[in-house]
Amino acid sequence: MPSCQTLQVRGRTFVAGDLHGCLSPLQSILQQVHFSADQGDVCILLGDLTDRGPDSPGCLKLLDQPGIFAIQGNHEQMCCSAWREEPLSEYCWIRNGGNWFYELPPEEQRRTKEYWLPRLEQLPLVIDLFTADNLHIGICHADPVFNDWQELLTALNEYKQKKREDLIEKLIWSRERISLANKTDLLSDAYRIKGVDWCIMGHTPIRPTPFRKGNCIWLDSGAVFPGGYLSVLEIGKELHCYQASK
């Protein structure tokens, strides 16, 4: 899988929390803000596009739309592992909402897997983004692991084998930083990621959203869960958050 995708945005920058198959709230928000890829707007999806919600196939199709970019989350990892038929992966994915795939007709399963497996495997782990206002934004699914964005990018390029696997697991699974942020105002260095203006993450449902500590922003509002909603953050000289429920 690619480590990093660098984006220079000429229009507006939007970042959407974990979709989990909840397509309609995103469509509603993008319509509300008059999202225009033709005008250079981009929308970054924070991973976990599928599973649990009503329209996982529709959320995958977002990746074919202009102006839409995504990173790999833990649910993309589970999906790809199941499609590669790795041991126990199918069981793990179904337990976490992957049953939507096995409910498709066999021929549709084949086409879905054939088309989307290589696409999901090629999603970057992080996006290094520069807005039209010259803000530097670091985007990852769960946690940047280090307190320095460049240190993360260097590690992704240089770590080998088991050390790299451990790094990726923390990058897309860890809840340590947000757990601390939600409990204490101590350890302030942990919420100031050097080298970026903002570090934006999803993975852990938390409300109210966005949840901000230092220059860290968590954006998963638990759209697929009762009482949850989707949060989409517009990042410019000021931050604006748009929200909609399924």
mmCIF file of C-alpha atoms in Angstrom:
data_model
loop_
_atom_site.group_PDB
_atom_site.id
_atom_site.type_symbol
_atom_site.label_atom_id
_atom_site.label_comp_id
_atom_site.label_asym_id
_atom_site.label_seq_id
_atom_site.Cartn_x
_atom_site.Cartn_y
_atom_site.Cartn_z
ATOM 1 C CA MET A 1 0.000 0.000 0.000
ATOM 2 C CA PRO A 2 1.260 3.532 -0.676
ATOM 3 C CA SER A 3 2.513 5.353 2.404
ATOM 4 C CA CYS A 4 1.532 8.910 1.614
ATOM 5 C CA GLN A 5 -0.329 10.998 -0.940
ATOM 6 C CA THR A 6 0.536 14.687 -1.213
ATOM 7 C CA LEU A 7 -2.207 17.083 -2.304
ATOM 8 C CA GLN A 8 -2.012 20.763 -3.200
ATOM 9 C CA VAL A 9 -5.558 22.112 -3.177
ATOM 10 C CA ARG A 10 -6.594 25.075 -5.329
ATOM 11 C CA GLY A 11 -10.229 25.239 -4.162
ATOM 12 C CA ARG A 12 -11.823 24.479 -0.819
ATOM 13 C CA THR A 13 -10.745 21.643 1.484
ATOM 14 C CA PHE A 14 -13.289 19.409 3.210
ATOM 15 C CA VAL A 15 -12.566 16.417 5.452
ATOM 16 C CA ALA A 16 -15.314 13.899 6.260
ATOM 17 C CA GLY A 17 -15.437 11.582 9.265
ATOM 18 C CA ASP A 18 -15.911 7.810 9.067
ATOM 19 C CA LEU A 19 -18.837 7.032 6.730
ATOM 20 C CA HIS A 20 -19.469 3.355 7.564
ATOM 21 C CA GLY A 21 -21.910 3.014 4.698
ATOM 22 C CA CYS A 22 -23.790 6.245 5.468
ATOM 23 C CA LEU A 23 -23.727 7.822 2.034
ATOM 24 C CA SER A 24 -26.759 10.128 2.157
ATOM 25 C CA PRO A 25 -25.447 12.473 4.923
ATOM 26 C CA LEU A 26 -22.298 13.128 2.919
ATOM 27 C CA GLN A 27 -24.268 13.749 -0.256
ATOM 28 C CA SER A 28 -26.518 16.155 1.633
ATOM 29 C CA ILE A 29 -23.597 18.132 3.046
ATOM 30 C CA LEU A 30 -21.697 18.322 -0.250
ATOM 31 C CA GLN A 31 -24.856 19.580 -1.920
ATOM 32 C CA GLN A 32 -25.362 22.112 0.880
ATOM 33 C CA VAL A 33 -21.867 23.588 0.449
ATOM 34 C CA HIS A 34 -22.077 23.494 -3.383
ATOM 35 C CA PHE A 35 -19.030 21.231 -3.601
ATOM 36 C CA SER A 36 -17.373 21.610 -7.010
ATOM 37 C CA ALA A 37 -14.447 19.497 -8.142
ATOM 38 C CA ASP A 38 -14.383 21.634 -11.289
ATOM 39 C CA GLN A 39 -13.551 24.625 -9.081
ATOM 40 C CA GLY A 40 -10.762 22.698 -7.358
ATOM 41 C CA ASP A 41 -12.650 21.603 -4.236
ATOM 42 C CA VAL A 42 -11.506 18.368 -2.584
ATOM 43 C CA CYS A 43 -13.147 16.155 0.020
ATOM 44 C CA ILE A 44 -10.961 13.785 2.011
ATOM 45 C CA LEU A 45 -12.579 10.681 3.507
ATOM 46 C CA LEU A 46 -10.920 9.566 6.748
ATOM 47 C CA GLY A 47 -11.197 5.849 6.012
ATOM 48 C CA ASP A 48 -13.814 3.292 7.139
ATOM 49 C CA LEU A 49 -16.002 3.985 4.129
ATOM 50 C CA THR A 50 -17.971 0.746 4.489
ATOM 51 C CA ASP A 51 -19.571 -1.653 6.997
ATOM 52 C CA ARG A 52 -22.502 -1.402 9.407
ATOM 53 C CA GLY A 53 -24.405 1.291 7.459
ATOM 54 C CA PRO A 54 -27.058 1.072 4.724
ATOM 55 C CA ASP A 55 -24.994 1.720 1.567
ATOM 56 C CA SER A 56 -21.467 0.337 1.625
ATOM 57 C CA PRO A 57 -21.338 -0.178 -2.176
ATOM 58 C CA GLY A 58 -22.417 3.429 -2.705
ATOM 59 C CA CYS A 59 -19.691 4.686 -0.389
ATOM 60 C CA LEU A 60 -17.069 2.710 -2.310
ATOM 61 C CA LYS A 61 -18.235 4.359 -5.528
ATOM 62 C CA LEU A 62 -17.296 7.742 -4.067
ATOM 63 C CA LEU A 63 -13.699 6.831 -4.888
ATOM 64 C CA ASP A 64 -14.561 7.127 -8.588
ATOM 65 C CA GLN A 65 -15.866 10.676 -8.211
ATOM 66 C CA PRO A 66 -13.676 13.669 -9.069
ATOM 67 C CA GLY A 67 -12.407 15.643 -6.113
ATOM 68 C CA ILE A 68 -12.919 12.766 -3.641
ATOM 69 C CA PHE A 69 -9.857 11.265 -1.960
ATOM 70 C CA ALA A 70 -9.533 8.770 0.886
ATOM 71 C CA ILE A 71 -7.054 7.151 3.222
ATOM 72 C CA GLN A 72 -7.044 3.577 4.403
ATOM 73 C CA GLY A 73 -8.727 2.801 7.717
ATOM 74 C CA ASN A 74 -8.950 -0.356 9.771
ATOM 75 C CA HIS A 75 -12.158 -1.418 7.992
ATOM 76 C CA GLU A 76 -10.438 -1.174 4.604
ATOM 77 C CA GLN A 77 -7.690 -3.339 6.071
ATOM 78 C CA MET A 78 -10.212 -5.922 7.317
ATOM 79 C CA CYS A 79 -12.006 -5.912 3.971
ATOM 80 C CA CYS A 80 -8.820 -6.445 1.960
ATOM 81 C CA SER A 81 -7.650 -9.204 4.304
ATOM 82 C CA ALA A 82 -10.970 -11.013 3.884
ATOM 83 C CA TRP A 83 -10.873 -10.656 0.099
ATOM 84 C CA ARG A 84 -7.315 -12.047 0.114
ATOM 85 C CA GLU A 85 -8.685 -14.973 2.154
ATOM 86 C CA GLU A 86 -6.230 -14.557 5.012
ATOM 87 C CA PRO A 87 -6.837 -16.809 8.076
ATOM 88 C CA LEU A 88 -9.834 -15.755 10.235
ATOM 89 C CA SER A 89 -10.170 -12.521 8.262
ATOM 90 C CA GLU A 90 -13.669 -13.242 6.959
ATOM 91 C CA TYR A 91 -14.915 -13.950 10.483
ATOM 92 C CA CYS A 92 -13.301 -10.762 11.798
ATOM 93 C CA TRP A 93 -14.753 -8.617 9.010
ATOM 94 C CA ILE A 94 -18.284 -10.021 9.376
ATOM 95 C CA ARG A 95 -18.174 -9.370 13.126
ATOM 96 C CA ASN A 96 -17.348 -5.746 12.343
ATOM 97 C CA GLY A 97 -20.022 -5.112 9.740
ATOM 98 C CA GLY A 98 -18.686 -6.804 6.615
ATOM 99 C CA ASN A 99 -21.809 -8.956 6.247
ATOM 100 C CA TRP A 100 -23.138 -6.549 3.579
ATOM 101 C CA PHE A 101 -20.694 -8.095 1.092
ATOM 102 C CA TYR A 102 -21.752 -11.686 1.739
ATOM 103 C CA GLU A 103 -25.394 -10.701 1.309
ATOM 104 C CA LEU A 104 -24.718 -9.681 -2.316
ATOM 105 C CA PRO A 105 -25.491 -12.189 -5.107
ATOM 106 C CA PRO A 106 -22.436 -14.362 -5.930
ATOM 107 C CA GLU A 107 -21.745 -12.686 -9.274
ATOM 108 C CA GLU A 108 -21.953 -9.237 -7.707
ATOM 109 C CA GLN A 109 -19.578 -10.383 -4.969
ATOM 110 C CA ARG A 110 -17.107 -11.453 -7.635
ATOM 111 C CA ARG A 111 -17.330 -8.149 -9.517
ATOM 112 C CA THR A 112 -17.124 -6.096 -6.319
ATOM 113 C CA LYS A 113 -14.050 -7.903 -5.077
ATOM 114 C CA GLU A 114 -12.358 -7.865 -8.484
ATOM 115 C CA TYR A 115 -12.856 -4.127 -8.937
ATOM 116 C CA TRP A 116 -12.407 -2.778 -5.428
ATOM 117 C CA LEU A 117 -9.645 -4.922 -3.913
ATOM 118 C CA PRO A 118 -6.836 -3.289 -5.945
ATOM 119 C CA ARG A 119 -8.420 0.134 -5.434
ATOM 120 C CA LEU A 120 -8.573 -0.218 -1.648
ATOM 121 C CA GLU A 121 -5.069 -1.675 -1.477
ATOM 122 C CA GLN A 122 -3.790 1.435 -3.240
ATOM 123 C CA LEU A 123 -5.353 3.912 -0.823
ATOM 124 C CA PRO A 124 -2.629 5.852 1.007
ATOM 125 C CA LEU A 125 -2.113 5.493 4.733
ATOM 126 C CA VAL A 126 -1.827 9.251 5.196
ATOM 127 C CA ILE A 127 -2.477 12.387 3.170
ATOM 128 C CA ASP A 128 -0.101 15.333 3.375
ATOM 129 C CA LEU A 129 -2.233 18.257 2.258
ATOM 130 C CA PHE A 130 -1.632 21.923 1.544
ATOM 131 C CA THR A 131 -4.731 24.125 1.344
ATOM 132 C CA ALA A 132 -5.287 27.082 -0.949
ATOM 133 C CA ASP A 133 -4.626 29.235 2.138
ATOM 134 C CA ASN A 134 -1.187 27.578 2.552
ATOM 135 C CA LEU A 135 -2.168 25.581 5.619
ATOM 136 C CA HIS A 136 -0.339 22.279 6.054
ATOM 137 C CA ILE A 137 -2.710 19.500 7.113
ATOM 138 C CA GLY A 138 -1.736 15.996 8.210
ATOM 139 C CA ILE A 139 -4.519 13.430 7.729
ATOM 140 C CA CYS A 140 -4.505 9.890 9.125
ATOM 141 C CA HIS A 141 -7.144 7.420 10.264
ATOM 142 C CA ALA A 142 -6.486 6.822 13.969
ATOM 143 C CA ASP A 143 -3.237 8.311 15.270
ATOM 144 C CA PRO A 144 -0.037 9.856 13.830
ATOM 145 C CA VAL A 145 1.978 7.696 16.277
ATOM 146 C CA PHE A 146 4.691 10.355 16.699
ATOM 147 C CA ASN A 147 4.438 13.966 17.904
ATOM 148 C CA ASP A 148 6.132 15.131 14.705
ATOM 149 C CA TRP A 149 4.432 14.711 11.312
ATOM 150 C CA GLN A 150 7.695 14.494 9.377
ATOM 151 C CA GLU A 151 8.898 11.763 11.715
ATOM 152 C CA LEU A 152 5.827 9.730 10.764
ATOM 153 C CA LEU A 153 6.418 10.248 7.030
ATOM 154 C CA THR A 154 10.077 9.273 7.411
ATOM 155 C CA ALA A 155 9.191 6.149 9.396
ATOM 156 C CA LEU A 156 6.630 5.055 6.810
ATOM 157 C CA ASN A 157 9.294 5.275 4.117
ATOM 158 C CA GLU A 158 12.165 3.732 6.076
ATOM 159 C CA TYR A 159 10.741 1.135 8.472
ATOM 160 C CA LYS A 160 10.935 -2.447 7.221
ATOM 161 C CA GLN A 161 8.871 -5.605 7.746
ATOM 162 C CA LYS A 162 7.715 -6.173 11.353
ATOM 163 C CA LYS A 163 8.610 -2.655 12.492
ATOM 164 C CA ARG A 164 6.596 -1.166 9.615
ATOM 165 C CA GLU A 165 3.665 -3.513 10.296
ATOM 166 C CA ASP A 166 3.586 -2.408 13.941
ATOM 167 C CA LEU A 167 3.662 1.230 12.864
ATOM 168 C CA ILE A 168 0.754 0.760 10.445
ATOM 169 C CA GLU A 169 -1.282 -1.054 13.101
ATOM 170 C CA LYS A 170 -0.952 1.928 15.446
ATOM 171 C CA LEU A 171 -1.651 4.362 12.605
ATOM 172 C CA ILE A 172 -5.022 2.806 11.777
ATOM 173 C CA TRP A 173 -6.063 1.201 15.091
ATOM 174 C CA SER A 174 -4.669 3.163 18.068
ATOM 175 C CA ARG A 175 -7.004 4.987 20.466
ATOM 176 C CA GLU A 176 -4.332 5.886 23.014
ATOM 177 C CA ARG A 177 -3.966 9.582 22.183
ATOM 178 C CA ILE A 178 -7.690 10.347 22.033
ATOM 179 C CA SER A 179 -8.325 8.349 25.202
ATOM 180 C CA LEU A 180 -5.836 10.538 27.043
ATOM 181 C CA ALA A 181 -7.151 13.707 25.421
ATOM 182 C CA ASN A 182 -10.656 12.901 26.598
ATOM 183 C CA LYS A 183 -9.499 12.401 30.204
ATOM 184 C CA THR A 184 -6.814 14.961 30.977
ATOM 185 C CA ASP A 185 -5.362 18.318 30.000
ATOM 186 C CA LEU A 186 -1.915 17.096 30.953
ATOM 187 C CA LEU A 187 0.615 15.797 28.406
ATOM 188 C CA SER A 188 -0.040 18.819 26.189
ATOM 189 C CA ASP A 189 2.861 17.874 23.895
ATOM 190 C CA ALA A 190 0.852 14.839 22.824
ATOM 191 C CA TYR A 191 -1.768 17.119 21.265
ATOM 192 C CA ARG A 192 0.643 19.391 19.418
ATOM 193 C CA ILE A 193 1.850 17.607 16.296
ATOM 194 C CA LYS A 194 4.902 19.413 14.997
ATOM 195 C CA GLY A 195 5.253 20.200 11.310
ATOM 196 C CA VAL A 196 1.563 20.683 10.496
ATOM 197 C CA ASP A 197 -1.062 23.301 11.250
ATOM 198 C CA TRP A 198 -3.695 20.630 11.908
ATOM 199 C CA CYS A 199 -3.640 16.857 12.307
ATOM 200 C CA ILE A 200 -7.057 15.385 11.520
ATOM 201 C CA MET A 201 -8.170 11.888 12.510
ATOM 202 C CA GLY A 202 -11.269 9.685 12.667
ATOM 203 C CA HIS A 203 -11.640 6.091 13.934
ATOM 204 C CA THR A 204 -12.938 6.765 17.465
ATOM 205 C CA PRO A 205 -16.547 7.967 17.730
ATOM 206 C CA ILE A 206 -16.716 11.002 19.976
ATOM 207 C CA ARG A 207 -19.354 13.660 20.461
ATOM 208 C CA PRO A 208 -19.674 16.583 20.325
ATOM 209 C CA THR A 209 -17.610 16.687 17.169
ATOM 210 C CA PRO A 210 -15.186 17.969 16.090
ATOM 211 C CA PHE A 211 -13.210 17.171 19.220
ATOM 212 C CA ARG A 212 -10.138 19.392 19.349
ATOM 213 C CA LYS A 213 -7.063 19.323 21.580
ATOM 214 C CA GLY A 214 -4.026 21.396 20.624
ATOM 215 C CA ASN A 215 -3.751 21.085 16.847
ATOM 216 C CA CYS A 216 -5.319 17.607 16.860
ATOM 217 C CA ILE A 217 -8.881 17.259 15.571
ATOM 218 C CA TRP A 218 -10.961 14.084 15.779
ATOM 219 C CA LEU A 219 -13.892 13.966 13.379
ATOM 220 C CA ASP A 220 -15.733 10.636 13.798
ATOM 221 C CA SER A 221 -19.227 11.476 15.080
ATOM 222 C CA GLY A 222 -20.436 7.861 14.955
ATOM 223 C CA ALA A 223 -22.654 8.434 11.911
ATOM 224 C CA VAL A 224 -23.789 4.815 11.821
ATOM 225 C CA PHE A 225 -24.688 4.549 15.507
ATOM 226 C CA PRO A 226 -27.898 5.672 17.295
ATOM 227 C CA GLY A 227 -27.723 9.394 17.976
ATOM 228 C CA GLY A 228 -24.722 9.763 15.701
ATOM 229 C CA TYR A 229 -24.196 12.010 12.714
ATOM 230 C CA LEU A 230 -21.632 12.678 10.005
ATOM 231 C CA SER A 231 -19.257 15.605 10.447
ATOM 232 C CA VAL A 232 -17.560 17.311 7.509
ATOM 233 C CA LEU A 233 -14.959 19.953 8.330
ATOM 234 C CA GLU A 234 -14.109 22.769 5.949
ATOM 235 C CA ILE A 235 -10.532 23.875 6.547
ATOM 236 C CA GLY A 236 -9.406 27.355 5.644
ATOM 237 C CA LYS A 237 -8.333 30.406 7.588
ATOM 238 C CA GLU A 238 -11.279 29.457 9.782
ATOM 239 C CA LEU A 239 -12.799 26.047 10.515
ATOM 240 C CA HIS A 240 -16.438 25.351 9.638
ATOM 241 C CA CYS A 241 -18.162 22.071 10.513
ATOM 242 C CA TYR A 242 -21.237 20.749 8.699
ATOM 243 C CA GLN A 243 -23.251 17.859 10.099
ATOM 244 C CA ALA A 244 -26.054 15.572 8.955
ATOM 245 C CA SER A 245 -27.566 12.321 10.201
ATOM 246 C CA LYS A 246 -28.571 9.275 8.173
#
